[in-house]
mmCIF file of C-alpha atoms and ligand atoms in Angstrom:
data_model
loop_
_atom_site.group_PDB
_atom_site.id
_atom_site.type_symbol
_atom_site.label_atom_id
_atom_site.label_comp_id
_atom_site.label_asym_id
_atom_site.label_seq_id
_atom_site.Cartn_x
_atom_site.Cartn_y
_atom_site.Cartn_z
ATOM 1 C CA UNK A 1 87.272 82.244 109.199
ATOM 2 C CA UNK A 2 90.720 80.576 109.344
ATOM 3 C CA UNK A 3 93.471 82.651 111.091
ATOM 4 C CA UNK A 4 95.659 82.588 107.826
ATOM 5 C CA UNK A 5 92.627 83.935 105.821
ATOM 6 C CA UNK A 6 92.055 86.675 108.341
ATOM 7 C CA UNK A 7 95.660 88.004 108.238
ATOM 8 C CA UNK A 8 95.922 87.835 104.621
ATOM 9 C CA UNK A 9 92.624 89.915 104.302
ATOM 10 C CA UNK A 10 94.080 92.248 106.773
ATOM 11 C CA UNK A 11 96.676 93.300 103.952
ATOM 12 C CA UNK A 12 99.503 92.697 106.469
ATOM 13 C CA UNK A 13 100.689 89.346 104.748
ATOM 14 C CA UNK A 14 100.010 86.953 101.781
ATOM 15 C CA UNK A 15 98.567 83.890 102.843
ATOM 16 C CA UNK A 16 101.822 81.796 102.899
ATOM 17 C CA UNK A 17 103.671 84.673 104.846
ATOM 18 C CA UNK A 18 100.649 84.551 107.418
ATOM 19 C CA UNK A 19 101.161 80.794 107.585
ATOM 20 C CA UNK A 20 104.784 81.522 108.644
ATOM 21 C CA UNK A 21 104.134 84.274 110.960
ATOM 22 C CA UNK A 22 101.643 82.149 112.708
ATOM 23 C CA UNK A 23 103.843 78.947 112.890
ATOM 24 C CA UNK A 24 106.677 81.380 113.782
ATOM 25 C CA UNK A 25 104.650 82.477 117.077
ATOM 26 C CA UNK A 26 104.189 86.002 116.052
ATOM 27 C CA UNK A 27 100.425 85.761 116.099
ATOM 28 C CA UNK A 28 98.177 85.924 119.199
ATOM 29 C CA UNK A 29 94.321 85.572 119.340
ATOM 30 C CA UNK A 30 92.633 87.278 122.555
ATOM 31 C CA UNK A 31 96.148 87.185 124.107
ATOM 32 C CA UNK A 32 96.973 83.352 123.510
ATOM 33 C CA UNK A 33 99.799 82.684 121.024
ATOM 34 C CA UNK A 34 98.323 80.416 118.179
ATOM 35 C CA UNK A 35 100.561 78.344 115.964
ATOM 36 C CA UNK A 36 98.070 76.717 113.668
ATOM 37 C CA UNK A 37 97.313 78.867 110.897
ATOM 38 C CA UNK A 38 94.074 76.781 110.189
ATOM 39 C CA UNK A 39 92.559 77.667 113.405
ATOM 40 C CA UNK A 40 89.336 79.239 113.187
ATOM 41 C CA UNK A 41 88.501 82.612 114.562
ATOM 42 C CA UNK A 42 85.387 84.665 114.935
ATOM 43 C CA UNK A 43 86.333 87.669 112.864
ATOM 44 C CA UNK A 44 83.727 89.661 114.770
ATOM 45 C CA UNK A 45 85.051 89.440 118.225
ATOM 46 C CA UNK A 46 88.508 88.318 118.054
ATOM 47 C CA UNK A 47 91.207 90.489 119.063
ATOM 48 C CA UNK A 48 94.180 89.208 116.669
ATOM 49 C CA UNK A 49 97.787 90.845 117.536
ATOM 50 C CA UNK A 50 100.906 90.633 115.369
ATOM 51 C CA UNK A 51 103.982 91.100 117.274
ATOM 52 C CA UNK A 52 102.000 92.203 120.060
ATOM 53 C CA UNK A 53 100.267 94.940 117.939
ATOM 54 C CA UNK A 54 96.580 94.353 117.920
ATOM 55 C CA UNK A 55 95.348 94.633 113.951
ATOM 56 C CA UNK A 56 91.803 94.986 112.782
ATOM 57 C CA UNK A 57 89.866 93.151 110.430
ATOM 58 C CA UNK A 58 88.444 94.735 107.428
ATOM 59 C CA UNK A 59 86.794 92.884 104.626
ATOM 60 C CA UNK A 60 86.556 95.817 102.593
ATOM 61 C CA UNK A 61 89.069 98.343 101.637
ATOM 62 C CA UNK A 62 88.254 101.693 99.880
ATOM 63 C CA UNK A 63 90.881 104.221 98.629
ATOM 64 C CA UNK A 64 90.624 107.588 97.358
ATOM 65 C CA UNK A 65 93.352 108.170 94.866
ATOM 66 C CA UNK A 66 94.396 111.473 92.990
ATOM 67 C CA UNK A 67 95.136 110.228 89.708
ATOM 68 C CA UNK A 68 97.933 111.974 87.788
ATOM 69 C CA UNK A 69 97.980 112.053 84.070
ATOM 70 C CA UNK A 70 99.624 109.445 81.820
ATOM 71 C CA UNK A 71 98.012 106.487 83.901
ATOM 72 C CA UNK A 72 95.311 104.171 82.887
ATOM 73 C CA UNK A 73 92.509 102.859 85.235
ATOM 74 C CA UNK A 74 92.971 99.191 84.972
ATOM 75 C CA UNK A 75 94.049 96.345 87.147
ATOM 76 C CA UNK A 76 96.008 94.736 84.307
ATOM 77 C CA UNK A 77 99.572 94.386 84.349
ATOM 78 C CA UNK A 78 100.195 97.719 82.807
ATOM 79 C CA UNK A 79 103.274 99.541 83.726
ATOM 80 C CA UNK A 80 100.951 102.797 83.627
ATOM 81 C CA UNK A 81 98.239 101.318 85.825
ATOM 82 C CA UNK A 82 96.891 103.446 88.767
ATOM 83 C CA UNK A 83 97.222 100.250 90.865
ATOM 84 C CA UNK A 84 101.369 100.676 90.491
ATOM 85 C CA UNK A 85 100.882 103.755 92.654
ATOM 86 C CA UNK A 86 99.412 101.744 95.653
ATOM 87 C CA UNK A 87 101.546 99.543 97.687
ATOM 88 C CA UNK A 88 101.530 95.821 96.579
ATOM 89 C CA UNK A 89 99.407 94.566 99.378
ATOM 90 C CA UNK A 90 96.565 96.374 97.930
ATOM 91 C CA UNK A 91 96.738 94.535 94.475
ATOM 92 C CA UNK A 92 96.916 91.421 96.689
ATOM 93 C CA UNK A 93 93.424 92.211 98.237
ATOM 94 C CA UNK A 94 91.895 92.231 94.869
ATOM 95 C CA UNK A 95 91.504 95.911 94.599
ATOM 96 C CA UNK A 96 90.313 97.410 91.524
ATOM 97 C CA UNK A 97 89.494 101.166 90.248
ATOM 98 C CA UNK A 98 85.694 102.001 90.490
ATOM 99 C CA UNK A 99 85.019 102.999 87.074
ATOM 100 C CA UNK A 100 87.419 104.610 84.632
ATOM 101 C CA UNK A 101 89.108 107.821 83.841
ATOM 102 C CA UNK A 102 91.161 108.554 80.489
ATOM 103 C CA UNK A 103 94.829 108.385 80.492
ATOM 104 C CA UNK A 104 95.170 112.106 80.609
ATOM 105 C CA UNK A 105 92.187 112.568 82.917
ATOM 106 C CA UNK A 106 93.071 113.655 86.336
ATOM 107 C CA UNK A 107 91.528 113.603 89.947
ATOM 108 C CA UNK A 108 89.310 111.511 92.082
ATOM 109 C CA UNK A 109 89.326 107.833 91.748
ATOM 110 C CA UNK A 110 87.990 105.402 94.217
ATOM 111 C CA UNK A 111 89.756 102.040 94.198
ATOM 112 C CA UNK A 112 88.231 99.204 96.302
ATOM 113 C CA UNK A 113 87.646 95.391 96.495
ATOM 114 C CA UNK A 114 83.997 95.837 97.416
ATOM 115 C CA UNK A 115 82.639 94.623 93.878
ATOM 116 C CA UNK A 116 79.013 94.815 94.996
ATOM 117 C CA UNK A 117 79.183 98.647 95.987
ATOM 118 C CA UNK A 118 81.266 99.423 92.899
ATOM 119 C CA UNK A 119 78.882 97.949 90.557
ATOM 120 C CA UNK A 120 75.875 99.753 92.279
ATOM 121 C CA UNK A 121 77.838 102.978 91.898
ATOM 122 C CA UNK A 122 78.304 102.646 88.256
ATOM 123 C CA UNK A 123 75.010 101.170 87.515
ATOM 124 C CA UNK A 124 73.165 103.554 84.938
ATOM 125 C CA UNK A 125 70.182 103.005 87.034
ATOM 126 C CA UNK A 126 71.608 104.763 89.998
ATOM 127 C CA UNK A 127 72.239 108.288 88.438
ATOM 128 C CA UNK A 128 75.293 108.507 90.546
ATOM 129 C CA UNK A 129 76.833 112.166 89.896
ATOM 130 C CA UNK A 130 80.374 112.864 89.031
ATOM 131 C CA UNK A 131 81.637 116.455 88.732
ATOM 132 C CA UNK A 132 84.538 117.553 86.543
ATOM 133 C CA UNK A 133 86.530 120.688 86.432
ATOM 134 C CA UNK A 134 87.295 121.374 82.699
ATOM 135 C CA UNK A 135 89.164 123.882 80.664
ATOM 136 C CA UNK A 136 88.161 123.807 77.168
ATOM 137 C CA UNK A 137 88.166 126.098 73.715
ATOM 138 C CA UNK A 138 85.770 128.862 74.022
ATOM 139 C CA UNK A 139 82.393 127.994 74.805
ATOM 140 C CA UNK A 140 79.225 130.374 74.701
ATOM 141 C CA UNK A 141 75.952 130.422 76.512
ATOM 142 C CA UNK A 142 74.110 128.680 73.366
ATOM 143 C CA UNK A 143 76.640 125.684 73.503
ATOM 144 C CA UNK A 144 76.437 125.678 77.187
ATOM 145 C CA UNK A 145 72.860 125.210 77.340
ATOM 146 C CA UNK A 146 73.020 122.518 74.255
ATOM 147 C CA UNK A 147 75.312 120.465 76.689
ATOM 148 C CA UNK A 148 73.043 120.767 79.665
ATOM 149 C CA UNK A 149 69.999 119.885 77.493
ATOM 150 C CA UNK A 150 71.744 116.302 76.234
ATOM 151 C CA UNK A 151 73.768 116.002 73.069
ATOM 152 C CA UNK A 152 73.072 113.263 70.410
ATOM 153 C CA UNK A 153 76.217 111.221 70.041
ATOM 154 C CA UNK A 154 76.802 108.367 67.413
ATOM 155 C CA UNK A 155 75.785 105.695 69.960
ATOM 156 C CA UNK A 156 73.702 107.350 72.494
ATOM 157 C CA UNK A 157 72.203 110.659 73.651
ATOM 158 C CA UNK A 158 73.726 112.094 76.909
ATOM 159 C CA UNK A 159 71.176 112.777 79.571
ATOM 160 C CA UNK A 160 70.713 116.284 81.000
ATOM 161 C CA UNK A 161 73.576 117.491 83.191
ATOM 162 C CA UNK A 162 74.707 120.708 84.641
ATOM 163 C CA UNK A 163 77.231 122.686 82.915
ATOM 164 C CA UNK A 164 78.751 125.995 85.156
ATOM 165 C CA UNK A 165 81.060 128.404 83.624
ATOM 166 C CA UNK A 166 83.432 130.472 85.412
ATOM 167 C CA UNK A 167 84.648 132.111 82.301
ATOM 168 C CA UNK A 168 84.271 131.175 78.583
ATOM 169 C CA UNK A 169 87.146 128.239 78.870
ATOM 170 C CA UNK A 170 86.673 127.231 82.561
ATOM 171 C CA UNK A 171 84.040 125.410 84.457
ATOM 172 C CA UNK A 172 82.364 122.371 85.963
ATOM 173 C CA UNK A 173 80.370 119.705 84.521
ATOM 174 C CA UNK A 174 78.170 117.202 86.614
ATOM 175 C CA UNK A 175 76.974 114.205 84.782
ATOM 176 C CA UNK A 176 75.052 111.145 85.867
ATOM 177 C CA UNK A 177 76.801 108.623 83.271
ATOM 178 C CA UNK A 178 80.151 107.467 82.665
ATOM 179 C CA UNK A 179 80.089 106.531 78.889
ATOM 180 C CA UNK A 180 83.547 106.179 76.957
ATOM 181 C CA UNK A 181 85.097 109.791 76.563
ATOM 182 C CA UNK A 182 81.659 111.115 77.326
ATOM 183 C CA UNK A 183 82.546 114.738 78.275
ATOM 184 C CA UNK A 184 85.428 115.070 75.569
ATOM 185 C CA UNK A 185 82.843 113.707 72.759
ATOM 186 C CA UNK A 186 79.999 116.137 74.113
ATOM 187 C CA UNK A 187 82.187 119.221 73.861
ATOM 188 C CA UNK A 188 83.374 118.172 70.553
ATOM 189 C CA UNK A 189 79.775 117.824 69.352
ATOM 190 C CA UNK A 190 79.069 121.359 70.101
ATOM 191 C CA UNK A 191 82.264 122.871 68.776
ATOM 192 C CA UNK A 192 84.679 123.026 71.704
ATOM 193 C CA UNK A 193 87.305 120.750 72.670
ATOM 194 C CA UNK A 194 88.174 119.826 76.354
ATOM 195 C CA UNK A 195 91.865 120.340 76.941
ATOM 196 C CA UNK A 196 92.002 119.500 80.712
ATOM 197 C CA UNK A 197 89.856 117.222 82.770
ATOM 198 C CA UNK A 198 90.036 116.621 86.383
ATOM 199 C CA UNK A 199 87.310 114.798 88.385
ATOM 200 C CA UNK A 200 86.639 116.727 91.709
ATOM 201 C CA UNK A 201 83.582 114.794 93.240
ATOM 202 C CA UNK A 202 82.352 111.253 92.781
ATOM 203 C CA UNK A 203 79.183 109.935 94.555
ATOM 204 C CA UNK A 204 79.017 112.657 97.253
ATOM 205 C CA UNK A 205 82.738 112.409 97.922
ATOM 206 C CA UNK A 206 85.053 115.253 97.153
ATOM 207 C CA UNK A 207 88.725 114.896 96.143
ATOM 208 C CA UNK A 208 90.893 115.726 98.767
ATOM 209 C CA UNK A 209 92.845 118.573 97.333
ATOM 210 C CA UNK A 210 95.662 118.143 99.827
ATOM 211 C CA UNK A 211 96.669 115.054 98.155
ATOM 212 C CA UNK A 212 99.288 115.345 95.752
ATOM 213 C CA UNK A 213 98.972 113.799 92.273
ATOM 214 C CA UNK A 214 99.669 110.134 92.614
ATOM 215 C CA UNK A 215 98.935 110.090 96.256
ATOM 216 C CA UNK A 216 96.117 108.149 97.964
ATOM 217 C CA UNK A 217 94.507 107.576 101.033
ATOM 218 C CA UNK A 218 91.869 105.438 102.781
ATOM 219 C CA UNK A 219 88.431 106.942 102.695
ATOM 220 C CA UNK A 220 87.432 108.582 106.026
ATOM 221 C CA UNK A 221 84.381 106.851 107.902
ATOM 222 C CA UNK A 222 82.071 109.765 106.829
ATOM 223 C CA UNK A 223 83.164 109.500 103.136
ATOM 224 C CA UNK A 224 82.559 105.750 103.403
ATOM 225 C CA UNK A 225 79.204 106.429 104.896
ATOM 226 C CA UNK A 226 78.415 108.797 101.911
ATOM 227 C CA UNK A 227 79.471 106.299 99.528
ATOM 228 C CA UNK A 228 77.550 103.572 100.564
ATOM 229 C CA UNK A 229 74.539 105.739 101.134
ATOM 230 C CA UNK A 230 74.887 106.468 97.101
ATOM 231 C CA UNK A 231 75.264 102.910 96.373
ATOM 232 C CA UNK A 232 71.841 101.881 97.916
HETATM 233 N N1 URA B 301 84.774 111.822 80.345
HETATM 234 C C1 URA B 301 85.707 111.780 79.497
HETATM 235 O O1 URA B 301 85.717 112.309 78.437
HETATM 236 N N2 URA B 301 86.928 111.316 80.034
HETATM 237 C C2 URA B 301 87.023 110.795 81.304
HETATM 238 O O2 URA B 301 88.138 110.507 81.750
HETATM 239 C C3 URA B 301 85.817 111.065 82.266
HETATM 240 C C4 URA B 301 84.410 111.308 81.491
#
């Protein structure tokens, strides 16, 4: 791989900034200063340093965001895009939200540039589990069990799911699909309404509740392992 591409992929620089850093003598490969951005390096073994600091090469990035309300899960140049909550270098790395949450839904959103894994996690065939904490208009046992059994909506019938109530208006729902406004529509169909929705688990990964709304961090190694296992 070309040295300037390696540097750009690391997220530290754009490709042209990488070129300037290399020509300016700031970059060394295996302890030797290299001034030609087109030099080919082995990304598996090379130790690349910028200003004397070794940097790692990671082809893909995986971020956990605690999505706040009034944000949209798109990469488009929308002032409300969740991507605006991340430093600009992540947009340069072609990161995108893995799935969608409604504008008023909060909580766990994975943002990555690993298109293949994201595609697999979102594939209806994989039955990847998503758990949401909700508040709703009162739900009785009959309505709860109707939700669990599957609801016939105008365009599809929801798959069986799990709904645990802590009282008549609070609980957790785990679904294996992600259709448009699915949970809100399911509750509406049984005579309730969702008044609060927060995703707390996705593909085996729990929302880190120490993250404030709008805050993000890279996935830990253990979380990434779980995510990739779920995408197999
Ligand atoms: N179901 C919904 O209705 N909204 C979401 O944001 C996610 C699931």
